[in-house]
């Protein structure tokens, strides 16, 4: 199988390394807006560096067209590249989001659906063992009636200032993972949100019109209450957890000997010796599993585990949170287009 990958930044290079080791990948073609960066990544992974145009046309006798495309480029380029791949009849794996707004997302999905080609989105938490176990516990009734869910996403340090205006904001860039996994684990839809945020941290967040810390209260369609919080400024380390409480039992995802959490109780656990430093380390097995799943989708061996409509649902929740934060009121999901 020949795989083309566009975007060789941090996550793109990580994906390239995973694909270069996969037994189903015979050839890996890397493209980037910065050709030198693509060449460096190709040298590290034994891949071939090509231009984006060459990737889609199969220019070069030794290259040929790919069987599928993995998109890890800057977010602003996602929708256009998805559409281009769809028109070429190529299956696509794309890092979230499809686009930074609903119109762009819906336009790209229309292209994909018209072409009839697969589009898998990179919501890697669906492939994490802990979240998979939580989903099973909810679905088989081990927790009893689920009444409360608490989701936490905390980055150890803010991203570069230049990234913030391009990110879509904390709800769309970060909490969208929590919104997706909340739906996936519980099997329920969000009916209403109430969200707020704080820009009391580094000035660059205020300058970008973003917040460094956010919280959302989400009511699910069966009455379950969920909270989702996120911050860019968690000095203890990278902390991603989910707690699910039911009438029979309570479980936690992401609670292990690397969770950057210290008990204040005299007999409680102390600070971890080696806290999680970032998302690549915490979710490395999940990233590998989602790419393996994509290759199986391309080969027709697996149904798409996270298609574009799933990504749309998560983005609509993020959009509702932005409206709620801006207007300081609860927002029903029926108010958000694209449902």
mmCIF file of N, CA and C in Angstrom, residues 56 69 71 80-92 108-119:
data_model
loop_
_atom_site.group_PDB
_atom_site.id
_atom_site.type_symbol
_atom_site.label_atom_id
_atom_site.label_comp_id
_atom_site.label_asym_id
_atom_site.label_seq_id
_atom_site.Cartn_x
_atom_site.Cartn_y
_atom_site.Cartn_z
ATOM 1 N N UNK A 56 -0.792 14.311 -5.383
ATOM 2 C CA UNK A 56 -2.118 14.054 -5.922
ATOM 3 C C UNK A 56 -2.092 13.595 -7.372
ATOM 4 N N UNK A 69 -4.483 9.070 1.704
ATOM 5 C CA UNK A 69 -3.775 10.274 2.139
ATOM 6 C C UNK A 69 -4.032 10.516 3.624
ATOM 7 N N UNK A 71 -3.647 13.560 6.385
ATOM 8 C CA UNK A 71 -3.506 15.013 6.415
ATOM 9 C C UNK A 71 -3.171 15.475 7.826
ATOM 10 N N UNK A 80 -9.600 22.153 2.349
ATOM 11 C CA UNK A 80 -9.228 22.138 0.939
ATOM 12 C C UNK A 80 -8.558 20.842 0.534
ATOM 13 N N UNK A 81 -7.696 20.327 1.404
ATOM 14 C CA UNK A 81 -7.001 19.075 1.096
ATOM 15 C C UNK A 81 -7.955 17.887 1.141
ATOM 16 N N UNK A 82 -8.886 17.899 2.081
ATOM 17 C CA UNK A 82 -9.892 16.833 2.140
ATOM 18 C C UNK A 82 -10.704 16.811 0.849
ATOM 19 N N UNK A 83 -11.131 18.000 0.412
ATOM 20 C CA UNK A 83 -11.926 18.084 -0.815
ATOM 21 C C UNK A 83 -11.117 17.609 -2.022
ATOM 22 N N UNK A 84 -9.865 18.004 -2.068
ATOM 23 C CA UNK A 84 -9.020 17.611 -3.196
ATOM 24 C C UNK A 84 -8.837 16.099 -3.232
ATOM 25 N N UNK A 85 -8.602 15.507 -2.088
ATOM 26 C CA UNK A 85 -8.441 14.053 -2.025
ATOM 27 C C UNK A 85 -9.741 13.344 -2.393
ATOM 28 N N UNK A 86 -10.867 13.879 -1.917
ATOM 29 C CA UNK A 86 -12.154 13.266 -2.236
ATOM 30 C C UNK A 86 -12.403 13.276 -3.737
ATOM 31 N N UNK A 87 -12.089 14.405 -4.377
ATOM 32 C CA UNK A 87 -12.298 14.495 -5.830
ATOM 33 C C UNK A 87 -11.378 13.537 -6.579
ATOM 34 N N UNK A 88 -10.245 13.191 -5.959
ATOM 35 C CA UNK A 88 -9.328 12.223 -6.568
ATOM 36 C C UNK A 88 -9.702 10.781 -6.218
ATOM 37 N N UNK A 89 -10.769 10.610 -5.425
ATOM 38 C CA UNK A 89 -11.201 9.280 -5.041
ATOM 39 C C UNK A 89 -10.335 8.610 -4.004
ATOM 40 N N UNK A 90 -9.592 9.413 -3.222
ATOM 41 C CA UNK A 90 -8.651 8.852 -2.253
ATOM 42 C C UNK A 90 -9.244 8.823 -0.849
ATOM 43 N N UNK A 91 -9.159 7.696 -0.146
ATOM 44 C CA UNK A 91 -9.516 7.678 1.275
ATOM 45 C C UNK A 91 -8.602 8.632 2.049
ATOM 46 N N UNK A 92 -9.166 9.280 3.078
ATOM 47 C CA UNK A 92 -8.427 10.300 3.825
ATOM 48 C C UNK A 92 -8.506 10.032 5.319
ATOM 49 N N UNK A 108 -16.749 20.726 3.202
ATOM 50 C CA UNK A 108 -15.826 19.604 3.006
ATOM 51 C C UNK A 108 -16.562 18.271 3.087
ATOM 52 N N UNK A 109 -17.495 18.153 4.019
ATOM 53 C CA UNK A 109 -18.262 16.913 4.138
ATOM 54 C C UNK A 109 -19.109 16.664 2.892
ATOM 55 N N UNK A 110 -19.627 17.737 2.306
ATOM 56 C CA UNK A 110 -20.412 17.586 1.081
ATOM 57 C C UNK A 110 -19.552 17.007 -0.042
ATOM 58 N N UNK A 111 -18.293 17.465 -0.127
ATOM 59 C CA UNK A 111 -17.376 16.928 -1.138
ATOM 60 C C UNK A 111 -17.116 15.441 -0.901
ATOM 61 N N UNK A 112 -16.887 15.086 0.347
ATOM 62 C CA UNK A 112 -16.596 13.691 0.689
ATOM 63 C C UNK A 112 -17.799 12.805 0.382
ATOM 64 N N UNK A 113 -18.961 13.264 0.769
ATOM 65 C CA UNK A 113 -20.155 12.452 0.571
ATOM 66 C C UNK A 113 -20.510 12.329 -0.904
ATOM 67 N N UNK A 114 -20.256 13.384 -1.680
ATOM 68 C CA UNK A 114 -20.502 13.308 -3.123
ATOM 69 C C UNK A 114 -19.554 12.319 -3.784
ATOM 70 N N UNK A 115 -18.313 12.273 -3.299
ATOM 71 C CA UNK A 115 -17.319 11.359 -3.875
ATOM 72 C C UNK A 115 -17.517 9.923 -3.400
ATOM 73 N N UNK A 116 -18.101 9.778 -2.211
ATOM 74 C CA UNK A 116 -18.296 8.434 -1.661
ATOM 75 C C UNK A 116 -17.023 7.795 -1.138
ATOM 76 N N UNK A 117 -16.012 8.616 -0.838
ATOM 77 C CA UNK A 117 -14.740 8.088 -0.339
ATOM 78 C C UNK A 117 -14.678 8.216 1.184
ATOM 79 N N UNK A 118 -13.937 7.326 1.843
ATOM 80 C CA UNK A 118 -13.870 7.370 3.300
ATOM 81 C C UNK A 118 -13.102 8.596 3.819
ATOM 82 N N UNK A 119 -13.573 9.146 4.923
ATOM 83 C CA UNK A 119 -12.869 10.193 5.667
ATOM 84 C C UNK A 119 -12.884 9.796 7.130
#
